[in-house]
Coordinates of C-alpha atoms in Angstrom, one line a residue:
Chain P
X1 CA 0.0 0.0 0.0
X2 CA 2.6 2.1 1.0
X3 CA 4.2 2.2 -2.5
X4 CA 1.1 3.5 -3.8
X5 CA 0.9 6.3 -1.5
X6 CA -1.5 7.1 1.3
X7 CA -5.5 8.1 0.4
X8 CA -7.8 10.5 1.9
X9 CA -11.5 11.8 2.0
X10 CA -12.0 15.6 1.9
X11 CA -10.7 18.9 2.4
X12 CA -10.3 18.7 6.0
X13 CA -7.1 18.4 7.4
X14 CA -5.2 19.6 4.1
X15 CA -2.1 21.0 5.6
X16 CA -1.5 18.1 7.8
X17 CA -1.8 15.7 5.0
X18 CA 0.1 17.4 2.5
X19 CA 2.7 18.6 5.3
X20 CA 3.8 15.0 6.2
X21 CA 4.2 14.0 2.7
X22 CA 6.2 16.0 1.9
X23 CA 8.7 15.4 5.2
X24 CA 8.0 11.5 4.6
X25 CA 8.2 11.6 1.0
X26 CA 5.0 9.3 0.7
X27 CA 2.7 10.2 -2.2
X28 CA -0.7 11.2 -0.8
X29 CA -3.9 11.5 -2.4
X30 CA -7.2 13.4 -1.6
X31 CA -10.6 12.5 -3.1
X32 CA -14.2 13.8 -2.8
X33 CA -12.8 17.4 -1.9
X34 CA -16.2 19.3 -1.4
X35 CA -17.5 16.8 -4.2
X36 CA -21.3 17.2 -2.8
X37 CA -21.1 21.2 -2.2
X38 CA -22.6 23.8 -4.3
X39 CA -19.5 25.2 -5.4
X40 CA -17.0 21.4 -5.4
X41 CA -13.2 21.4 -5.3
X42 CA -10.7 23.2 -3.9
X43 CA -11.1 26.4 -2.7
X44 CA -8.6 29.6 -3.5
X45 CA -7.0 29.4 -0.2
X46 CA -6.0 26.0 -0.3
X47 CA -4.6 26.4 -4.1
X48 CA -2.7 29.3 -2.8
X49 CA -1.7 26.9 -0.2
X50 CA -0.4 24.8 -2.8
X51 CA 1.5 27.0 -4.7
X52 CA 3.4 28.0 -1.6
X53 CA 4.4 24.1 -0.6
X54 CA 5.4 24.0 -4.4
X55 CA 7.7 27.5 -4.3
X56 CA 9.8 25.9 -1.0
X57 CA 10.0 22.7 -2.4
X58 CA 12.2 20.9 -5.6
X59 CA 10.5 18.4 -8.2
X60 CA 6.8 18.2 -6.4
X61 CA 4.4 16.5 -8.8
X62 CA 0.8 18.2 -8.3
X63 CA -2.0 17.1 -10.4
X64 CA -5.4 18.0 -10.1
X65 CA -8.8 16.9 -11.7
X66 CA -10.4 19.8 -13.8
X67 CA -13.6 19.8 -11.1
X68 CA -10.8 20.3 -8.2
X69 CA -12.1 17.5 -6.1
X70 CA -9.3 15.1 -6.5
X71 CA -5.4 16.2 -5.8
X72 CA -2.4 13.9 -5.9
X73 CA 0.5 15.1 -4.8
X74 CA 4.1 13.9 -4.7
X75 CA 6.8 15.4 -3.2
X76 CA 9.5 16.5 -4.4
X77 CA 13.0 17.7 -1.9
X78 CA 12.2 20.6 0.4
X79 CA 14.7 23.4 -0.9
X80 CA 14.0 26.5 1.3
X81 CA 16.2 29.2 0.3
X82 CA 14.0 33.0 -0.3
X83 CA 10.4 32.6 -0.7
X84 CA 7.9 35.6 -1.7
X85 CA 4.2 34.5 -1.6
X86 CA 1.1 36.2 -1.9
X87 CA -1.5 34.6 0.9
X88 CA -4.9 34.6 -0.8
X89 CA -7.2 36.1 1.7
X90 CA -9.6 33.9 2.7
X91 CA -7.1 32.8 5.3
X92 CA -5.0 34.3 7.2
X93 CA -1.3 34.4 6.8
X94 CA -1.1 32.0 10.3
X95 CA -2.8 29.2 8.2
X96 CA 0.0 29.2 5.9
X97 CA 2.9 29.8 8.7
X98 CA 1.5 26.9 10.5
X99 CA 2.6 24.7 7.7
X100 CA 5.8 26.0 7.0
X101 CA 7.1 26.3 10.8
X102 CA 6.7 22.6 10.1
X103 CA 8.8 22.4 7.2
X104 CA 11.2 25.2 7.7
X105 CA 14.0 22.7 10.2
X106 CA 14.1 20.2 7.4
X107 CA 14.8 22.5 4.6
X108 CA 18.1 22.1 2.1
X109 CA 19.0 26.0 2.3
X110 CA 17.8 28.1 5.7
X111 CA 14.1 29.3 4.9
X112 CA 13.7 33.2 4.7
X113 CA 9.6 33.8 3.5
X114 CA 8.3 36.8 3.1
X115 CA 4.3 36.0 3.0
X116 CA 1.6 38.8 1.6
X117 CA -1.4 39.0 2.9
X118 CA -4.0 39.1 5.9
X119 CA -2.0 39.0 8.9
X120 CA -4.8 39.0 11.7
X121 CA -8.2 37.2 11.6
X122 CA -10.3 35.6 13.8
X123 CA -10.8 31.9 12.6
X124 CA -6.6 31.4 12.4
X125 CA -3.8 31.9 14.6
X126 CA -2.2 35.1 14.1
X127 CA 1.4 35.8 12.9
X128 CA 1.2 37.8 16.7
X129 CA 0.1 34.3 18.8
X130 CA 2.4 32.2 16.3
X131 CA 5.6 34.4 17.2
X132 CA 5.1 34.4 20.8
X133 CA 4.2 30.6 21.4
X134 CA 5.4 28.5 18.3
X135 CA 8.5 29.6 18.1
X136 CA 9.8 29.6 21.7
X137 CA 8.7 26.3 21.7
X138 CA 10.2 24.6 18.6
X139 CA 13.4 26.9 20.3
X140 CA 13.5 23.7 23.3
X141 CA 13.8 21.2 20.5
X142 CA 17.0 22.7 19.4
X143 CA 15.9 25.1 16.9
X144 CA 17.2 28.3 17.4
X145 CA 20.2 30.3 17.1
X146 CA 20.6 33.4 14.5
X147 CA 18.2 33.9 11.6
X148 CA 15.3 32.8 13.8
X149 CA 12.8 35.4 13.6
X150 CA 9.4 35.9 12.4
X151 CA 8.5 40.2 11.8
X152 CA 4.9 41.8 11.3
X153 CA 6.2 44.2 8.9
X154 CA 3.3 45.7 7.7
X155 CA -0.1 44.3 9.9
X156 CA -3.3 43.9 7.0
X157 CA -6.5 42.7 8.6
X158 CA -9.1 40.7 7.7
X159 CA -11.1 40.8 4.9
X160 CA -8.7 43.4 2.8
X161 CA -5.2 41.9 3.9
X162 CA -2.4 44.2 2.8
X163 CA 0.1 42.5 5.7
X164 CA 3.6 41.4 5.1
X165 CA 5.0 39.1 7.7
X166 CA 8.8 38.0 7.2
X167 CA 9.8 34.6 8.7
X168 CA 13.6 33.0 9.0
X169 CA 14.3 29.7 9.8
X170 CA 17.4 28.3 10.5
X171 CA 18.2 23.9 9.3
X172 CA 18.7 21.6 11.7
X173 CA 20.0 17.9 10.9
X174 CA 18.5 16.6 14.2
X175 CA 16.1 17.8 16.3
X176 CA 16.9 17.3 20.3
X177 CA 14.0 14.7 22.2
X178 CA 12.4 16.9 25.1
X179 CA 11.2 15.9 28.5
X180 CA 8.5 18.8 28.9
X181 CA 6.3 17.2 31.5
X182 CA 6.3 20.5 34.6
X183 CA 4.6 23.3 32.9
X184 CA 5.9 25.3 36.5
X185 CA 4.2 28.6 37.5
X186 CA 2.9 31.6 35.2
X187 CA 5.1 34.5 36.1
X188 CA 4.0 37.2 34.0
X189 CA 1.0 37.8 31.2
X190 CA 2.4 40.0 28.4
X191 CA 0.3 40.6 24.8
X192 CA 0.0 42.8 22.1
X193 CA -3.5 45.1 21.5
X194 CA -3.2 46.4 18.0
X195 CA -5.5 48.4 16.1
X196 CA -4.9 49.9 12.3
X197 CA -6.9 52.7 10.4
X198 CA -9.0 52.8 13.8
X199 CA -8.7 55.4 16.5
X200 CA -5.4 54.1 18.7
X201 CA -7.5 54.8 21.4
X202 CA -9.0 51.5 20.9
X203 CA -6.0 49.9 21.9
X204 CA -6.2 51.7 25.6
X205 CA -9.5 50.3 26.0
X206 CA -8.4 47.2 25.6
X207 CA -5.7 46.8 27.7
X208 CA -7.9 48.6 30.5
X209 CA -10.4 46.0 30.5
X210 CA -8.1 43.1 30.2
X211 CA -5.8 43.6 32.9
X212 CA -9.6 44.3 35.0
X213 CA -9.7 40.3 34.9
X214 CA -6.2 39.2 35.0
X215 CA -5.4 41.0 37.6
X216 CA -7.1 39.0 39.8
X217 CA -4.4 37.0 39.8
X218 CA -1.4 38.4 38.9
X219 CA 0.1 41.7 38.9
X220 CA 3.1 41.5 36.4
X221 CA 1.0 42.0 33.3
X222 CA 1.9 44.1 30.7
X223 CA 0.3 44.9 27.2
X224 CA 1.9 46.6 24.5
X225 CA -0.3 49.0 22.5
X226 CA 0.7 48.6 19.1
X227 CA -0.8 51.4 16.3
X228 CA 0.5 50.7 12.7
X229 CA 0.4 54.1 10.9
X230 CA 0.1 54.4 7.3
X231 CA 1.6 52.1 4.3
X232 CA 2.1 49.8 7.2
X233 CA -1.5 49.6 8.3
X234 CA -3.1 47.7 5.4
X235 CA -6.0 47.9 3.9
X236 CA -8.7 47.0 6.4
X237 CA -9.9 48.8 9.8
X238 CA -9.6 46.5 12.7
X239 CA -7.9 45.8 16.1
X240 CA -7.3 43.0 18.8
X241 CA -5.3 41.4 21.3
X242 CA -3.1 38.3 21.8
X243 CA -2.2 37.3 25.3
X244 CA 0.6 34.9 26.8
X245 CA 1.0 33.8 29.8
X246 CA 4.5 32.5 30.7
X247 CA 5.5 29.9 32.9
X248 CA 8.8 29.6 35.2
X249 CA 9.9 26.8 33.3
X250 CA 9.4 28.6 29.7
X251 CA 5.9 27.2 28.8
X252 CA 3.7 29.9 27.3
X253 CA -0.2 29.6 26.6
X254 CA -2.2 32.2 24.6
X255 CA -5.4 33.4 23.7
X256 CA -6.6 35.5 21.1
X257 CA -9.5 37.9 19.5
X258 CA -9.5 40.4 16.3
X259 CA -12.5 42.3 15.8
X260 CA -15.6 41.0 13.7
X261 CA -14.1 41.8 9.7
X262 CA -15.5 44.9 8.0
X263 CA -18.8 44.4 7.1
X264 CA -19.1 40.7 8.2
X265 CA -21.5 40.1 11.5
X266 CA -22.3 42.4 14.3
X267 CA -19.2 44.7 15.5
X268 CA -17.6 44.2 19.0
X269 CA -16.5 46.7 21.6
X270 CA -13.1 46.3 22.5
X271 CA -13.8 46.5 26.3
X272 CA -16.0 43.3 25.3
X273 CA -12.6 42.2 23.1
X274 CA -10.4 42.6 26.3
X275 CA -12.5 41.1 28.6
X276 CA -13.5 37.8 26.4
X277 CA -9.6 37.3 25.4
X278 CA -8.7 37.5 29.0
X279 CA -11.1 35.1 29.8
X280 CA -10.4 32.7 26.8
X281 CA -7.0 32.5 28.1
X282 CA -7.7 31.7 32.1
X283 CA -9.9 28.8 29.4
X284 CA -6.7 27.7 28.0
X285 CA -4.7 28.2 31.3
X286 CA -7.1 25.5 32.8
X287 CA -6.7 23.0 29.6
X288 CA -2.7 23.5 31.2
X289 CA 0.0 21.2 29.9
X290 CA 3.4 22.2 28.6
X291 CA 2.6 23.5 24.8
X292 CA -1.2 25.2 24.1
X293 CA -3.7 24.2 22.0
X294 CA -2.9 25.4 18.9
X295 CA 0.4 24.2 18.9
X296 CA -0.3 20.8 20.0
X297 CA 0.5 18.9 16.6
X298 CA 3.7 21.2 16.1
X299 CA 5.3 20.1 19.7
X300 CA 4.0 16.7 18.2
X301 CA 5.4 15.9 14.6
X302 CA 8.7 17.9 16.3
X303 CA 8.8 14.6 18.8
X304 CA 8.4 12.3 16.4
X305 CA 11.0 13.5 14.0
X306 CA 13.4 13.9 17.0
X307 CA 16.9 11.5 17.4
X308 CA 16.0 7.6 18.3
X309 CA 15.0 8.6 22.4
X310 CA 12.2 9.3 24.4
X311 CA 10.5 12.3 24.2
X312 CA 7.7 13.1 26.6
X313 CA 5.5 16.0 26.7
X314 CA 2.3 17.0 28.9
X315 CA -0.4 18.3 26.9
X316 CA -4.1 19.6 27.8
X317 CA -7.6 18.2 26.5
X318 CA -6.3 16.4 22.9
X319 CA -8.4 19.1 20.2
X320 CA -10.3 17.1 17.4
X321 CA -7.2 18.9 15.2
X322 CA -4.6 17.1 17.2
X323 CA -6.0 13.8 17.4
X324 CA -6.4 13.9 13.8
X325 CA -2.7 14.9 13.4
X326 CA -2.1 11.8 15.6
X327 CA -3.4 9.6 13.4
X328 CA -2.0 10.9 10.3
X329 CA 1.6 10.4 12.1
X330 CA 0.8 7.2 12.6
X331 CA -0.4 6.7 8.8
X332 CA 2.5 8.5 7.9
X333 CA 5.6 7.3 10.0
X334 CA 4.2 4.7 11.8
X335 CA 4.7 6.2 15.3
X336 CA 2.2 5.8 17.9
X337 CA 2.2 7.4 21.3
X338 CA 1.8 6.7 24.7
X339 CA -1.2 8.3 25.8
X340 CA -1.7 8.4 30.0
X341 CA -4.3 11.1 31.4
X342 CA -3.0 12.6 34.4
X343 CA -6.0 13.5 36.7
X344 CA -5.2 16.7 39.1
X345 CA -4.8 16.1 42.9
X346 CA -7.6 16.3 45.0
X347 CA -6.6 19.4 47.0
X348 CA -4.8 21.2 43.6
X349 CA -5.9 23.8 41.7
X350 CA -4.6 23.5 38.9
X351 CA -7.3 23.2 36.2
X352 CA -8.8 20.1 34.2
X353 CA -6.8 16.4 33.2
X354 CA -3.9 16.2 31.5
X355 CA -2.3 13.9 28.9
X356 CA 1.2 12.8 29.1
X357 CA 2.3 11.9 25.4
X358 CA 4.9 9.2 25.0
X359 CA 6.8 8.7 22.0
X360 CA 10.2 7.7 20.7
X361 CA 11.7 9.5 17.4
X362 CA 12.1 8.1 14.1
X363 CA 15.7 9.6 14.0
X364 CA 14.7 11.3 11.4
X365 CA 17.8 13.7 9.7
X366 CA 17.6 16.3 7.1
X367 CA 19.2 14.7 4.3
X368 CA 18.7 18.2 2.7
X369 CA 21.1 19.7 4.7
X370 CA 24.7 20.2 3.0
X371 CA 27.4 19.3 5.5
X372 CA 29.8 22.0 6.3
Chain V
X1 CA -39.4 24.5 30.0
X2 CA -36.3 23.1 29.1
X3 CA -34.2 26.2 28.3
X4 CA -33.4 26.8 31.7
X5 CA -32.1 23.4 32.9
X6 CA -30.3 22.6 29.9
X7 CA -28.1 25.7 30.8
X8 CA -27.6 23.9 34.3
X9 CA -26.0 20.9 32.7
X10 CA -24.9 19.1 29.3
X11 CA -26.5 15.7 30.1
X12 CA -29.5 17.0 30.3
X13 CA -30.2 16.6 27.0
X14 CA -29.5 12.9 27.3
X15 CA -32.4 12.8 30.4
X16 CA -34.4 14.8 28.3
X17 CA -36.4 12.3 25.9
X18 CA -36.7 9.9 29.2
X19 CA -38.6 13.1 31.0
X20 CA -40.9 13.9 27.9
X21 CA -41.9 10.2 28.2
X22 CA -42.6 10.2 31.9
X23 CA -44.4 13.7 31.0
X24 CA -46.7 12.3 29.0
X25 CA -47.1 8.4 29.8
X26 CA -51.0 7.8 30.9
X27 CA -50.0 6.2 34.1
X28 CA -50.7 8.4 37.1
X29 CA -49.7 8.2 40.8
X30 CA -49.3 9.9 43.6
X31 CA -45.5 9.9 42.5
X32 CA -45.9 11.0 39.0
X33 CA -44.4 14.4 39.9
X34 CA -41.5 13.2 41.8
X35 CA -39.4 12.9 39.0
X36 CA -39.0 16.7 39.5
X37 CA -37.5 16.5 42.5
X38 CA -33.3 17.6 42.6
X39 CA -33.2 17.1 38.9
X40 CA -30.3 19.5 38.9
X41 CA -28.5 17.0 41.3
X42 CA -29.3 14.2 39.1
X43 CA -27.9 15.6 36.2
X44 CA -25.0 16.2 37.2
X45 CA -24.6 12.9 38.7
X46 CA -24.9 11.6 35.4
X47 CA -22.7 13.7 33.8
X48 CA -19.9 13.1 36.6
X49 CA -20.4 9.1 35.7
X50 CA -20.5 10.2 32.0
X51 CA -17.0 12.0 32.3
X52 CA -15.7 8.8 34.6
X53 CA -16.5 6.6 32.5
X54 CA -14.7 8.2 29.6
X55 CA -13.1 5.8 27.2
X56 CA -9.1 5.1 26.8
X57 CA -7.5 8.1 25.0
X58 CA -5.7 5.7 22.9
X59 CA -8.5 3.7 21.8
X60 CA -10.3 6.9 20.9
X61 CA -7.2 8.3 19.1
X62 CA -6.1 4.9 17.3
X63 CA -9.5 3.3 17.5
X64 CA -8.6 -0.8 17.8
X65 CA -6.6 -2.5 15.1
X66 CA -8.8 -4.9 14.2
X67 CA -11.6 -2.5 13.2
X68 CA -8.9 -0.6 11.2
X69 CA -8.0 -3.6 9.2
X70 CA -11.5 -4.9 7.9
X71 CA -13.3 -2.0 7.2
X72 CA -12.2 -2.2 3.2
X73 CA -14.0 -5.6 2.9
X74 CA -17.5 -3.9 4.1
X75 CA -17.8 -0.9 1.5
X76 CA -17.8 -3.7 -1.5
X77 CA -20.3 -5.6 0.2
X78 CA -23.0 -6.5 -2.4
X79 CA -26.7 -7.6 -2.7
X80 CA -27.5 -10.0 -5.2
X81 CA -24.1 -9.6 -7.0
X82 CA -25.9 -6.7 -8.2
X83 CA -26.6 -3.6 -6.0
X84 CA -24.3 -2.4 -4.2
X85 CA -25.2 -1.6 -0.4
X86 CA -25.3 2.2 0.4
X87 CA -24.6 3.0 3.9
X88 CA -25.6 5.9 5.7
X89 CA -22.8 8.5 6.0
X90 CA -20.6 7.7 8.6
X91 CA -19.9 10.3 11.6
X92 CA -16.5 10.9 10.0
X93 CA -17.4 11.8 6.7
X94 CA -19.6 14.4 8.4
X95 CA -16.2 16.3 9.3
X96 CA -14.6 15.2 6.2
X97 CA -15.0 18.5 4.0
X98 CA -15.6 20.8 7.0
X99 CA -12.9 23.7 8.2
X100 CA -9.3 23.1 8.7
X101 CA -8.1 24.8 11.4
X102 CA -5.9 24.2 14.3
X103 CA -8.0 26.4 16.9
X104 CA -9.5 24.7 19.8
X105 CA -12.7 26.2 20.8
X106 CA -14.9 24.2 23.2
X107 CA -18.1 24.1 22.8
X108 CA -19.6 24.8 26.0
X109 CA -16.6 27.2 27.7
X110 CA -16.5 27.3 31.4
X111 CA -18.2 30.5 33.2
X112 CA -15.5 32.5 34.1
X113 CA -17.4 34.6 36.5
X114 CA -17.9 33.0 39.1
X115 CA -15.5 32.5 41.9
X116 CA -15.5 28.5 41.8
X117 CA -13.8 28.8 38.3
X118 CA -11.6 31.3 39.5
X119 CA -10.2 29.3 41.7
X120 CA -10.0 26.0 40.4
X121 CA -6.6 27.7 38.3
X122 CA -5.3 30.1 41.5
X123 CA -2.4 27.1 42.1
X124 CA -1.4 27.9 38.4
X125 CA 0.4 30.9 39.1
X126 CA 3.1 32.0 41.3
X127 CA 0.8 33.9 43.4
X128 CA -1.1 30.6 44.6
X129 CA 0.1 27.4 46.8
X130 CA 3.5 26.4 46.1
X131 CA 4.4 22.4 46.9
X132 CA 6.2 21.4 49.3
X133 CA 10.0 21.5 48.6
X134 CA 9.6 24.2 46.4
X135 CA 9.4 27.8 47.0
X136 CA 9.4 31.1 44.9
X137 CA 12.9 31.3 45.3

């Protein structure tokens, strides 16, 4: 079977599928995408998707039936090397990262991408939330060093875009196993309220009714206002806030909310925007665990592309996305975990079960890589 | 009627076709009103023995082997050697062409205004309880 490649239903779960294909160089293909909607195939988005995983890679074979509900897809060598991309729209510019923070370690020639587009949204996670929790956290499995930066140079909200976000990513040959199993203590809340072609007074208002919450446990919180002026502010109105809450021991979690898109549903008051973000992060400071939610399946494929030892990592609730991404590593590399759930103590508060994910690494090295 | 209690608690819905029955089954006794007594309390019961009973992680992740290997024999099952069987649309396929998207929003979030939840996290910062054998230090 394997020969032939791996199969899939649907449009669900795109990235994933075509993201470890392309790291396991199996040939993957996806049938009955959207083939009962009103409008079947793929979508602009997820051809724009496309085009990007065929920019940073060498020799990929994409063919696609003329109603777009079929895709086969085999990779080619991930290159790297400097990437421009326009990000169509109807995402955000986080579901496009997410992929490429996956594939950026593994690449022949260090990654520097320069993606166009909407930089903040609500269904995604921001380029903001994806700076300040992703990348500290692929930095503990040995990624890191100079050249590792992702920039908002220029924020665009949603629906317009305009953004430009710049991400660098160093190679790696190996990536280092990780014990994360004590998240530790949240020392300090920091986050980012933006706001573009709004008043910047927006962005006070925020941060007032926010730290009216979070202060009712902590006093070390501080949130920059940040106001994008100009050729820098894109082409939509729009503000919001991203929240982390760091641990002693370098864990972060996050929460996030932009305002409704321009004409789009009912507008929300930024006090509302504050005080609903602050909540949705005491939410996901409950969950608890070592990575957050949304970066579950990164902290994930990381530990089962690590050297040939055990990684372990505590995690919150498993999201539906996650538990997917499990089984797609297990399609893919044939790696299953250990799953344990961890219940708390009876006198701790500490927030909900846990899960304490098991694996041990492929050993997977970046043949890519030219040795120096 | 309902829109109140199901508020209270998620397994309601689960108790409520059993109360619509009681409701309106033609037997009547002197107890055919009890059943509204504490129904808050017996909700929540069953939800607690719901969430107890919750299956392994790793059969819901993996599902079990078996079932993984015969499920291609099934879909060419035919009748007659000439129709083929259609199923109804499995609970996956439902999700198959729905959103991609690594956010994890829960349905039902926790009410973060009352003091309970509040404090059920307090240990998670530096400001709460610290173990024994560690200090802030």
């Amino acid at each position: 079977m394997a020969s032939h490649g791996l199969d899939y239903d649907g449009c669900n779960f795109f990235r994933q599928r075509l993201v470890l294909s392309t790291l396991s160089g199996k040939r993957v293909k996806i049938k009955n995408i959207r083939s009962r909607d009103d409008n079947p195939g793929l979508r602009d988005f997820e051809a724009s998707f496309i085009r990007l995983l065929d920019k940073v890679t060498n020799g990929s074979r994409i063919e696609i039936n003329q109603t777009g509900t079929v895709l086969f897809y085999q990779p080619g060598l991930l290159n790297g090397g400097s990437v421009e991309h326009d990000c169509n729209p109807q995402r955000s510019i986080g579901y496009y990262l997410e992929a490429l923070l996956m594939l950026a370690p593994f690449m022949k020639n260090s990654l520097k991408a320069t993606l166009k587009g909407v930089t903040n949204d609500p269904v995604d996670p921001t380029v903001d939330l994806l700076k300040s929790t992703a990348l500290p956290l692929m930095k503990k499995f040995g990624i890191d060093g100079e050249g590792f930066d992702l920039k908002v140079v220029k924020r665009g909200m949603a629906p317009g875009g305009g953004g430009e976000v710049l991400f660098t990513c160093p190679v790696r040959r190996t990536i280092r196993p990780v014990q994360l199993t004590d998240p530790g203590k949240i020392k300090r809340i920091r986050g980012v309220a933006y706001s573009v072609r709004v008043s910047p007074q927006m962005a006070n208002r925020i941060v007032e009714s926010t730290r009216a919450v979070l202060n009712q446990f902590i006093p070390d919180i501080y949130i920059f206002t940040d106001h994008m002026k100009g050729a820098n502010s894109g082409k939509s109105p729009g503000f919001g806030l991203t929240l982390v809450a760091e641990t002693l021991s370098g864990s972060f979690f996050s929460a996030e909310m932009s305002s409704t898109p321009q004409g789009q549903g009912d507008p929300i008051l930024p006090e509302d925007l504050g005080r609903n973000c602050a909540k949705l992060l005491l939410e996901e400071i409950h969950r608890g665990g070592c990575v957050d939610s949304p970066n579950q399946s990164l902290a994930l494929l990381l530990m089962t592309l690590g050297q040939q030892d055990v990684s372990k990592v505590l995690l919150g609730p498993l999201s539906p996305y996650t538990i997917e991404f499990l089984r797609h590593i297990r399609d893919f590399f044939q790696i299953m975990f250990k799953i344990e759930v961890q219940k708390p103590l009876e006198d701790e508060r500490k927030g909900g079960d846990k899960v304490l994910m098991t694996c041990v690494g492929v050993g997977y090295s970046n043949i890519n890589k030219t040795l120096k | 009627l309902n829109q109140s209690s199901s508020e209270i608690c998620p397994a309601f819905k689960t108790y409520k076709k059993r109360w619509i029955w009681i409701f309106f089954s033609p037997v009547s006794s002197s107890g055919a009103l009890r059943w509204k007594d504490c129904l808050q309390q017996k909700a929540s019961e069953a939800f607690l023995r719901q969430q107890a009973a919750a299956p392994n992680l790793r059969k819901l992740v993996y599902g079990s082997v078996a079932e993984a290997g015969d499920s291609g024999e099934d879909e060419e099952e035919e009748l007659g050697g000439l129709f083929r069987v259609s199923r109804p649309q499995k609970s996956k396929k439902f999700t198959a062409n729905s959103l991609d998207c690594s956010r994890f929003d829960p349905e039902t979030s926790h009410n973060w205004d009352g003091e309970e939840m509040l404090n059920s996290i307090r240990d998670c910062f530096v400001t709460g309880k610290w173990e024994e054998g560690q200090d802030a230090a």
